Amino acid sequence: MKGALFITLEGGEGVGKSTNLFFVRKMLEDAGIRVVVTREPGGTALAEKIRLLLLENNDEPVSETAELLLLFAARAQHIQHVIKPALAQGRWVLCDRFTDASYAYQAGGRGMDISMIKWLENKVQGRLRPDLTLLLDAPVEIGMVRANKRSKPDRFELEKQAFFERVRAAYLLRAKQNPQRMKIVNADQPLQKVQDEISTFIKPFL
Ligand code: TMP
C-alpha cells in the first residue's frame, strides 16, 4: 500500500473547485489524515508571483511558449518546496490543478503541441504524478455564468467560449486515456450529489 497520496482537482472555470476542494480536505481530515492543501499555478512565494504574472492582463500579449514555461517554472518550485517534502513526511497533498491543466489549457485550449508538455512533464516532475485526479465536469455555459459572477476576469477568463469547449474536451480525453487515475465527477447537479460522487472516489483510499 502506498504511503501519502497526491490528489489533484481539475476542471474548467466555475465548476465548483474551491467548494469541493474544501469538502475533500474535510473528508481526509475527518479520517485522521494530515493534508497539505495547495494550488497551481502557485503554492510557494515565487510560484505565487509567477501566478500573478500569468493571470494579469497586459498590453503585451503573452506567447504560448512563455506561458507554458512560466507554468512549469512555477511547478518546479512547487514540487521541490511543497509537494515532495510533504509526501516525504507522510502528509497527503491535495492540489487545486496540476499538469492535467497544462494538457487541457495549453494543448487543448491554445492548441500547443503535446510533445512539448510531455517533455516538460518528464523533466520537471521526474516520476511524480498524481495518484488520484477528480475532474469536475460541467457544460461550459454553466461554468462561465458562475465564473462571470466573480470579480474582474483574469487573462484566462477573458477567453471565448470556444476556448473553454476545447479545454473541456481535452480534459475529458485525458480522463478517458487515464481511467485508473482520473475520475470524472458530474458537476452539473446539486452540490450534495456532486459530493456523493466525490465521496465514492475518495473512500477506497481511506
Ligand atoms: P484557477 O482559476 O483555477 O486558480 O487557475 C488559474 C488559471 O490558470 C486557470 O484559468 C487555468 C490556468 N492554468 C493553465 O492554463 N495551465 C495550467 O497548467 C494551470 C495549472 C492553470
Coordinates of N, CA and C and ligand atoms in Angstrom, one line a residue:
M1 N 0.9 -1.2 0.0 CA 0.0 0.0 0.0 C 0.9 1.2 0.0
K2 N 0.6 2.2 -0.9 CA 1.3 3.4 -1.0 C 1.1 4.3 0.3
G3 N 2.1 5.1 0.6 CA 2.0 6.0 1.8 C 1.1 7.1 1.5
A4 N 1.7 8.4 1.6 CA 0.9 9.6 1.4 C 0.5 9.7 -0.1
L5 N -0.7 10.1 -0.3 CA -1.2 10.3 -1.7 C -1.2 11.7 -2.2
F6 N -1.0 11.8 -3.5 CA -1.1 13.1 -4.1 C -2.4 13.1 -4.9
I7 N -3.3 14.0 -4.5 CA -4.6 14.1 -5.1 C -4.8 15.5 -5.8
T8 N -5.3 15.5 -7.0 CA -5.5 16.8 -7.7 C -7.0 16.9 -8.0
L9 N -7.3 18.2 -8.1 CA -8.7 18.5 -8.5 C -8.6 19.4 -9.8
E10 N -9.3 19.0 -10.8 CA -9.3 19.7 -12.1 C -10.7 20.1 -12.6
G11 N -10.7 20.9 -13.6 CA -12.0 21.3 -14.2 C -11.9 22.7 -14.8
G12 N -12.9 23.0 -15.6 CA -12.9 24.3 -16.3 C -13.2 25.4 -15.3
E13 N -13.6 26.6 -15.8 CA -13.9 27.7 -14.9 C -15.3 27.5 -14.4
G14 N -15.4 27.9 -13.1 CA -16.8 27.9 -12.5 C -17.4 26.5 -12.2
V15 N -16.6 25.5 -12.1 CA -17.2 24.1 -11.9 C -17.3 23.8 -10.4
G16 N -16.9 24.7 -9.6 CA -17.0 24.5 -8.1 C -15.8 23.8 -7.5
K17 N -14.6 24.1 -8.0 CA -13.4 23.5 -7.5 C -13.1 23.9 -6.0
S18 N -13.3 25.2 -5.7 CA -13.0 25.7 -4.3 C -13.9 25.0 -3.3
T19 N -15.2 25.0 -3.5 CA -16.1 24.3 -2.6 C -15.8 22.9 -2.4
N20 N -15.5 22.2 -3.5 CA -15.2 20.8 -3.4 C -13.8 20.4 -2.9
L21 N -12.9 21.4 -3.1 CA -11.6 21.2 -2.5 C -11.7 21.2 -1.0
F22 N -12.5 22.1 -0.5 CA -12.8 22.2 0.9 C -13.4 20.9 1.4
F23 N -14.4 20.4 0.6 CA -15.1 19.2 1.0 C -14.1 18.0 1.1
V24 N -13.2 17.8 0.1 CA -12.3 16.7 0.1 C -11.3 16.9 1.3
R25 N -10.9 18.1 1.5 CA -10.0 18.3 2.7 C -10.6 17.8 4.0
K26 N -11.9 18.2 4.1 CA -12.6 17.8 5.4 C -12.7 16.3 5.5
M27 N -13.1 15.7 4.3 CA -13.2 14.2 4.3 C -11.9 13.6 4.8
L28 N -10.8 14.0 4.3 CA -9.5 13.4 4.6 C -9.1 13.7 6.1
E29 N -9.3 15.0 6.5 CA -9.0 15.3 7.9 C -9.9 14.6 8.9
D30 N -11.2 14.4 8.5 CA -12.0 13.6 9.4 C -11.6 12.2 9.5
A31 N -10.9 11.7 8.5 CA -10.4 10.3 8.5 C -9.0 10.3 9.2
G32 N -8.6 11.4 9.8 CA -7.3 11.5 10.6 C -6.1 11.6 9.7
I33 N -6.3 12.0 8.4 CA -5.1 12.2 7.5 C -4.6 13.6 7.6
R34 N -3.3 13.7 7.6 CA -2.7 15.1 7.6 C -2.5 15.5 6.2
V35 N -3.1 16.6 5.8 CA -3.2 17.1 4.4 C -2.6 18.5 4.2
V36 N -1.8 18.6 3.2 CA -1.3 19.9 2.7 C -2.2 20.3 1.5
V37 N -2.9 21.4 1.6 CA -3.7 21.9 0.5 C -3.0 23.0 -0.2
T38 N -2.9 22.9 -1.5 CA -2.2 23.9 -2.3 C -2.8 24.0 -3.6
R39 N -2.1 24.9 -4.5 CA -2.7 25.1 -5.8 C -1.7 25.4 -6.8
E40 N -2.1 25.3 -8.1 CA -1.3 25.7 -9.2 C -2.0 26.6 -10.2
P41 N -1.4 27.5 -10.9 CA 0.0 27.9 -10.6 C 0.0 28.6 -9.2
G42 N 1.1 28.3 -8.4 CA 1.2 28.9 -7.1 C 1.8 27.9 -6.1
G43 N 1.5 28.2 -4.8 CA 1.9 27.2 -3.8 C 3.2 27.5 -3.1
T44 N 4.1 28.4 -3.6 CA 5.2 28.9 -2.9 C 5.3 30.4 -3.2
A45 N 6.1 31.1 -2.5 CA 6.2 32.6 -2.7 C 6.5 32.9 -4.1
L46 N 7.5 32.3 -4.7 CA 7.9 32.6 -6.0 C 6.9 32.1 -7.0
A47 N 6.3 30.9 -6.8 CA 5.3 30.4 -7.7 C 4.0 31.3 -7.7
E48 N 3.7 31.9 -6.6 CA 2.6 32.8 -6.5 C 2.8 34.1 -7.3
K49 N 4.1 34.5 -7.3 CA 4.5 35.7 -8.1 C 4.3 35.3 -9.6
I50 N 4.7 34.1 -9.9 CA 4.6 33.7 -11.3 C 3.1 33.6 -11.7
R51 N 2.3 33.2 -10.7 CA 0.8 33.1 -11.0 C 0.3 34.5 -11.3
L52 N 0.7 35.5 -10.6 CA 0.2 36.9 -10.8 C 0.6 37.3 -12.2
L53 N 1.9 37.0 -12.6 CA 2.3 37.3 -14.0 C 1.4 36.6 -15.0
L54 N 1.1 35.4 -14.8 CA 0.3 34.6 -15.7 C -1.2 35.1 -15.8
L55 N -1.7 35.6 -14.7 CA -3.2 35.9 -14.7 C -3.4 37.4 -15.1
E56 N -2.4 38.2 -14.9 CA -2.7 39.7 -15.2 C -2.9 39.9 -16.6
N57 N -3.7 40.9 -16.9 CA -4.0 41.4 -18.3 C -3.0 42.5 -18.6
N58 N -2.2 42.3 -19.7 CA -1.2 43.3 -20.1 C -1.4 43.7 -21.5
D59 N -0.8 44.8 -21.8 CA -0.8 45.2 -23.2 C 0.0 44.3 -24.1
E60 N 1.1 43.8 -23.4 CA 2.0 42.9 -24.2 C 1.4 41.4 -24.2
P61 N 1.1 40.9 -25.4 CA 0.5 39.6 -25.4 C 1.5 38.6 -24.9
V62 N 1.1 37.5 -24.2 CA 1.9 36.5 -23.7 C 2.0 35.4 -24.7
S63 N 3.3 35.1 -25.1 CA 3.4 34.0 -26.1 C 3.0 32.7 -25.5
E64 N 2.5 31.7 -26.3 CA 2.1 30.4 -25.8 C 3.3 29.7 -25.1
T65 N 4.5 29.9 -25.7 CA 5.7 29.2 -25.1 C 6.0 29.8 -23.8
A66 N 6.0 31.1 -23.7 CA 6.3 31.8 -22.5 C 5.3 31.4 -21.4
E67 N 4.0 31.3 -21.8 CA 3.0 30.8 -20.8 C 3.3 29.4 -20.3
L68 N 3.6 28.5 -21.2 CA 3.9 27.2 -20.8 C 5.1 27.1 -19.9
L69 N 6.2 27.8 -20.2 CA 7.4 27.7 -19.4 C 7.2 28.4 -18.1
L70 N 6.4 29.4 -18.0 CA 6.1 30.1 -16.7 C 5.4 29.1 -15.8
L71 N 4.4 28.4 -16.4 CA 3.6 27.4 -15.7 C 4.5 26.3 -15.1
F72 N 5.5 25.9 -15.9 CA 6.4 24.8 -15.5 C 7.4 25.3 -14.5
A73 N 7.8 26.6 -14.7 CA 8.7 27.2 -13.7 C 8.1 27.2 -12.3
A74 N 6.8 27.6 -12.3 CA 6.1 27.7 -11.0 C 6.0 26.2 -10.5
R75 N 5.7 25.3 -11.4 CA 5.5 23.9 -11.0 C 6.8 23.3 -10.4
A76 N 7.9 23.7 -11.0 CA 9.2 23.1 -10.5 C 9.4 23.6 -9.0
Q77 N 9.2 24.9 -8.8 CA 9.3 25.4 -7.4 C 8.4 24.7 -6.4
H78 N 7.1 24.5 -6.9 CA 6.1 23.9 -6.1 C 6.4 22.5 -5.7
I79 N 6.9 21.8 -6.7 CA 7.2 20.4 -6.5 C 8.4 20.3 -5.5
Q80 N 9.4 21.1 -5.7 CA 10.6 21.0 -4.9 C 10.4 21.4 -3.4
H81 N 9.6 22.5 -3.3 CA 9.5 23.1 -1.9 C 8.2 22.7 -1.2
V82 N 7.2 22.2 -1.9 CA 6.0 21.9 -1.2 C 5.6 20.4 -1.4
I83 N 5.4 20.0 -2.6 CA 4.8 18.7 -2.8 C 5.7 17.5 -2.4
K84 N 6.9 17.5 -2.9 CA 7.8 16.4 -2.5 C 8.1 16.4 -1.0
P85 N 8.4 17.5 -0.4 CA 8.7 17.5 1.1 C 7.4 16.9 1.9
A86 N 6.3 17.4 1.5 CA 5.0 17.0 2.2 C 4.9 15.4 2.1
L87 N 5.0 14.9 0.9 CA 4.8 13.5 0.6 C 5.9 12.7 1.4
A88 N 7.1 13.2 1.4 CA 8.2 12.6 2.1 C 7.9 12.5 3.6
Q89 N 7.2 13.5 4.1 CA 6.9 13.5 5.6 C 5.6 12.7 5.9
G90 N 5.0 12.1 4.9 CA 3.8 11.3 5.1 C 2.5 12.1 5.1
R91 N 2.6 13.4 4.6 CA 1.4 14.2 4.5 C 0.8 14.0 3.1
W92 N -0.5 14.0 3.0 CA -1.1 13.9 1.7 C -1.1 15.3 1.1
V93 N -1.1 15.3 -0.2 CA -1.1 16.6 -0.9 C -2.4 16.7 -1.7
L94 N -3.2 17.8 -1.5 CA -4.4 18.0 -2.2 C -4.2 19.3 -3.0
C95 N -4.2 19.2 -4.3 CA -3.7 20.3 -5.1 C -4.8 20.7 -6.1
D96 N -5.1 22.0 -6.1 CA -6.1 22.6 -7.0 C -5.4 22.9 -8.3
R97 N -5.6 22.0 -9.2 CA -4.9 21.9 -10.6 C -3.5 21.5 -10.5
F98 N -3.1 20.8 -11.6 CA -1.7 20.3 -11.8 C -1.5 20.2 -13.3
T99 N -0.7 19.3 -13.7 CA -0.3 19.2 -15.1 C -1.4 18.8 -16.1
D100 N -2.4 18.2 -15.6 CA -3.6 17.9 -16.5 C -4.1 19.3 -17.0
A101 N -4.0 20.3 -16.2 CA -4.5 21.6 -16.6 C -3.6 22.2 -17.8
S102 N -2.3 21.8 -17.8 CA -1.5 22.2 -19.0 C -1.9 21.5 -20.2
Y103 N -2.2 20.2 -20.1 CA -2.7 19.5 -21.3 C -4.1 20.0 -21.7
A104 N -4.9 20.4 -20.7 CA -6.3 20.9 -21.1 C -6.2 22.4 -21.7
Y105 N -5.5 23.3 -21.0 CA -5.5 24.7 -21.4 C -4.5 25.0 -22.5
Q106 N -3.2 24.5 -22.3 CA -2.2 24.9 -23.3 C -2.3 24.0 -24.5
A107 N -2.5 22.6 -24.4 CA -2.6 21.8 -25.6 C -4.0 21.9 -26.1
G108 N -5.1 21.7 -25.3 CA -6.4 21.8 -25.7 C -6.8 23.2 -26.1
G109 N -6.8 24.1 -25.2 CA -7.3 25.5 -25.4 C -6.5 26.2 -26.4
R110 N -5.2 26.2 -26.2 CA -4.3 27.0 -27.1 C -3.8 26.3 -28.3
G111 N -4.0 24.9 -28.3 CA -3.6 24.2 -29.5 C -2.1 23.9 -29.6
M112 N -1.4 24.0 -28.4 CA 0.1 23.7 -28.4 C 0.3 22.2 -28.6
D113 N 1.5 21.9 -29.1 CA 2.0 20.6 -29.3 C 2.1 19.8 -28.0
I114 N 1.5 18.7 -27.9 CA 1.5 17.9 -26.7 C 2.9 17.4 -26.3
S115 N 3.8 17.2 -27.4 CA 5.1 16.7 -27.1 C 5.9 17.6 -26.2
M116 N 5.7 18.9 -26.3 CA 6.5 19.8 -25.5 C 6.0 19.7 -24.1
I117 N 4.8 19.6 -23.9 CA 4.2 19.4 -22.5 C 4.7 18.1 -21.9
K118 N 4.7 17.1 -22.7 CA 5.2 15.7 -22.2 C 6.6 15.8 -21.8
W119 N 7.4 16.5 -22.6 CA 8.9 16.6 -22.3 C 9.1 17.4 -21.0
L120 N 8.4 18.5 -20.9 CA 8.5 19.3 -19.6 C 8.0 18.5 -18.4
E121 N 6.9 17.8 -18.6 CA 6.4 17.0 -17.5 C 7.4 16.0 -17.0
N122 N 8.1 15.3 -18.0 CA 9.1 14.3 -17.6 C 10.3 15.0 -16.9
K123 N 10.7 16.1 -17.5 CA 11.9 16.8 -17.0 C 11.7 17.4 -15.6
V124 N 10.5 18.0 -15.5 CA 10.3 18.8 -14.2 C 9.8 17.9 -13.1
Q125 N 9.0 16.9 -13.5 CA 8.4 16.1 -12.4 C 9.1 14.8 -12.1
G126 N 10.0 14.4 -13.0 CA 10.6 13.0 -12.9 C 9.4 12.0 -12.9
R127 N 9.3 11.2 -11.8 CA 8.3 10.2 -11.8 C 7.0 10.7 -11.1
L128 N 7.0 11.9 -10.6 CA 5.9 12.4 -9.8 C 4.6 12.6 -10.7
R129 N 3.6 11.8 -10.3 CA 2.3 12.0 -11.0 C 1.2 11.9 -9.9
P130 N 0.1 12.6 -10.1 CA -1.0 12.4 -9.1 C -1.4 10.9 -9.0
D131 N -1.8 10.6 -7.7 CA -2.3 9.2 -7.5 C -3.8 9.1 -7.9
L132 N -4.5 10.3 -7.7 CA -5.9 10.4 -8.0 C -6.2 11.8 -8.4
T133 N -7.0 11.9 -9.5 CA -7.4 13.2 -10.0 C -8.9 13.2 -10.2
L134 N -9.5 14.2 -9.5 CA -11.0 14.3 -9.7 C -11.2 15.4 -10.7
L135 N -11.9 15.1 -11.8 CA -12.2 16.1 -12.8 C -13.6 16.5 -12.7
L136 N -13.8 17.7 -12.3 CA -15.2 18.3 -12.1 C -15.6 18.7 -13.5
D137 N -16.7 18.1 -14.0 CA -17.0 18.4 -15.4 C -18.5 19.0 -15.5
A138 N -18.6 20.1 -16.2 CA -19.9 20.7 -16.4 C -19.9 21.4 -17.8
P139 N -21.1 21.5 -18.4 CA -21.1 22.3 -19.7 C -20.5 23.6 -19.5
V140 N -19.8 24.1 -20.6 CA -19.1 25.3 -20.5 C -19.9 26.5 -20.1
E141 N -21.1 26.6 -20.7 CA -22.0 27.8 -20.4 C -22.3 27.9 -18.9
I142 N -22.5 26.8 -18.3 CA -22.8 26.8 -16.8 C -21.7 27.3 -16.0
G143 N -20.5 26.8 -16.3 CA -19.3 27.3 -15.6 C -19.0 28.8 -15.9
M144 N -19.2 29.2 -17.1 CA -18.9 30.6 -17.5 C -19.9 31.5 -16.7
V145 N -21.1 31.2 -16.6 CA -22.1 32.0 -15.9 C -21.6 32.2 -14.4
R146 N -21.2 31.0 -13.8 CA -20.8 31.1 -12.4 C -19.5 31.9 -12.3
A147 N -18.6 31.7 -13.2 CA -17.3 32.4 -13.1 C -17.4 33.9 -13.4
N148 N -18.4 34.3 -14.3 CA -18.6 35.7 -14.6 C -19.2 36.5 -13.4
K149 N -19.8 35.8 -12.5 CA -20.4 36.5 -11.4 C -19.3 37.0 -10.4
R150 N -18.1 36.4 -10.6 CA -17.0 36.8 -9.7 C -16.4 38.1 -10.1
S151 N -15.2 38.5 -9.5 CA -14.6 39.7 -9.7 C -14.1 39.9 -11.2
K152 N -13.3 40.9 -11.4 CA -12.8 41.2 -12.8 C -12.2 39.9 -13.4
P153 N -12.5 39.6 -14.7 CA -11.9 38.4 -15.3 C -10.4 38.5 -15.4
D154 N -9.7 37.4 -15.2 CA -8.2 37.3 -15.4 C -8.0 37.0 -16.9
R155 N -6.7 36.9 -17.2 CA -6.3 36.7 -18.6 C -6.9 35.4 -19.2
F156 N -7.1 34.4 -18.4 CA -7.7 33.1 -19.0 C -9.2 33.3 -19.1
E157 N -9.8 33.9 -18.1 CA -11.2 34.0 -18.1 C -11.7 34.9 -19.2
L158 N -10.8 35.7 -19.8 CA -11.2 36.6 -20.9 C -11.4 35.8 -22.2
E159 N -10.9 34.5 -22.2 CA -11.0 33.7 -23.4 C -12.5 33.4 -23.8
K160 N -12.6 33.1 -25.1 CA -14.0 32.9 -25.6 C -14.5 31.5 -25.3
Q161 N -15.8 31.3 -25.5 CA -16.4 30.0 -25.2 C -15.8 28.9 -25.9
A162 N -15.4 29.1 -27.2 CA -14.8 28.0 -28.0 C -13.5 27.5 -27.3
F163 N -12.7 28.4 -26.7 CA -11.5 28.0 -26.0 C -11.9 27.1 -24.8
F164 N -12.9 27.4 -24.1 CA -13.3 26.6 -22.9 C -13.9 25.3 -23.4
E165 N -14.5 25.3 -24.6 CA -15.0 24.0 -25.1 C -13.8 23.1 -25.4
R166 N -12.8 23.6 -25.9 CA -11.6 22.8 -26.2 C -10.9 22.3 -24.9
V167 N -10.9 23.2 -23.9 CA -10.3 22.8 -22.6 C -11.1 21.6 -22.1
R168 N -12.4 21.8 -22.1 CA -13.3 20.7 -21.6 C -13.1 19.4 -22.3
A169 N -13.0 19.5 -23.6 CA -12.8 18.2 -24.5 C -11.5 17.6 -24.1
A170 N -10.4 18.4 -24.0 CA -9.1 17.9 -23.7 C -9.1 17.2 -22.3
Y171 N -9.7 17.8 -21.3 CA -9.8 17.2 -20.0 C -10.5 15.8 -20.1
L172 N -11.6 15.8 -20.8 CA -12.4 14.6 -20.9 C -11.6 13.5 -21.7
L173 N -10.8 13.9 -22.7 CA -10.0 13.0 -23.4 C -8.9 12.4 -22.5
R174 N -8.3 13.3 -21.7 CA -7.3 12.8 -20.7 C -7.9 11.8 -19.7
A175 N -9.1 12.1 -19.3 CA -9.7 11.2 -18.3 C -10.0 9.8 -19.0
K176 N -10.3 9.9 -20.3 CA -10.6 8.6 -21.0 C -9.2 7.8 -21.2
Q177 N -8.2 8.6 -21.3 CA -6.9 7.9 -21.5 C -6.2 7.5 -20.2
N178 N -6.7 8.0 -19.1 CA -6.1 7.6 -17.8 C -7.2 7.2 -16.8
P179 N -8.0 6.2 -17.2 CA -9.2 5.9 -16.4 C -8.9 5.4 -15.0
Q180 N -7.7 4.9 -14.7 CA -7.4 4.4 -13.4 C -7.2 5.6 -12.4
R181 N -6.6 6.6 -12.9 CA -6.2 7.8 -12.1 C -7.3 8.9 -12.1
M182 N -7.8 9.2 -13.3 CA -8.7 10.3 -13.4 C -10.2 9.9 -13.3
K183 N -10.9 10.5 -12.4 CA -12.3 10.2 -12.2 C -13.2 11.4 -12.6
I184 N -14.1 11.2 -13.5 CA -15.0 12.3 -13.9 C -16.1 12.5 -12.9
V185 N -16.3 13.7 -12.4 CA -17.4 14.0 -11.5 C -18.4 14.9 -12.2
N186 N -19.6 14.5 -12.3 CA -20.6 15.4 -12.9 C -20.9 16.6 -12.0
A187 N -20.4 17.8 -12.4 CA -20.5 19.0 -11.5 C -21.8 19.7 -11.9
D188 N -22.5 19.2 -12.8 CA -23.8 19.9 -13.2 C -25.0 19.2 -12.5
Q189 N -25.0 19.2 -11.2 CA -26.1 18.6 -10.5 C -26.0 19.3 -9.0
P190 N -27.0 19.1 -8.2 CA -27.0 19.7 -6.9 C -25.7 19.3 -6.1
L191 N -25.2 20.2 -5.3 CA -23.9 20.0 -4.6 C -23.9 18.7 -3.9
Q192 N -25.0 18.4 -3.2 CA -25.0 17.1 -2.4 C -24.7 15.9 -3.3
K193 N -25.2 15.9 -4.5 CA -25.0 14.8 -5.4 C -23.5 14.8 -5.9
V194 N -23.0 16.0 -6.2 CA -21.6 16.1 -6.6 C -20.7 15.5 -5.5
Q195 N -21.0 15.9 -4.3 CA -20.2 15.4 -3.2 C -20.4 14.0 -2.9
D196 N -21.5 13.4 -3.1 CA -21.7 12.0 -3.0 C -20.8 11.3 -4.0
E197 N -20.7 11.8 -5.2 CA -19.9 11.2 -6.2 C -18.4 11.2 -5.8
I198 N -18.0 12.4 -5.3 CA -16.6 12.6 -4.9 C -16.3 11.6 -3.8
S199 N -17.2 11.4 -2.8 CA -17.0 10.5 -1.7 C -16.7 9.1 -2.2
T200 N -17.5 8.7 -3.2 CA -17.3 7.3 -3.7 C -15.9 7.1 -4.3
F201 N -15.3 8.2 -4.8 CA -14.0 8.0 -5.4 C -12.9 8.1 -4.3
I202 N -13.2 8.9 -3.2 CA -12.2 9.0 -2.2 C -12.2 7.9 -1.2
K203 N -13.3 7.4 -0.9 CA -13.5 6.3 0.2 C -12.5 5.1 0.0
P204 N -12.3 4.6 -1.2 CA -11.5 3.4 -1.3 C -10.0 3.7 -0.8
F205 N -9.7 5.0 -0.8 CA -8.3 5.3 -0.4 C -8.1 5.6 1.1
L206 N -9.3 5.6 1.9 CA -9.2 5.9 3.3 C -9.0 4.7 4.2
Ligands
TMP1 P1 -7.6 28.9 -11.2 O1 -8.6 29.9 -11.8 O2 -8.1 27.6 -11.1 O3 -7.0 29.4 -10.0 O4 -6.4 28.8 -12.3 C1 -5.8 29.8 -12.8 C2 -5.8 29.7 -14.3 O5 -4.6 29.1 -14.7 C3 -6.9 28.9 -14.9 O6 -7.6 29.8 -15.8 C4 -6.3 27.8 -15.7 C5 -4.9 28.2 -15.8 N1 -3.9 27.2 -15.9 C6 -3.3 26.8 -17.1 O7 -3.7 27.4 -18.1 N2 -2.4 25.8 -17.2 C7 -2.0 25.1 -16.0 O8 -1.2 24.2 -16.1 C8 -2.6 25.5 -14.8 C9 -2.1 24.8 -13.5 C10 -3.5 26.5 -14.7

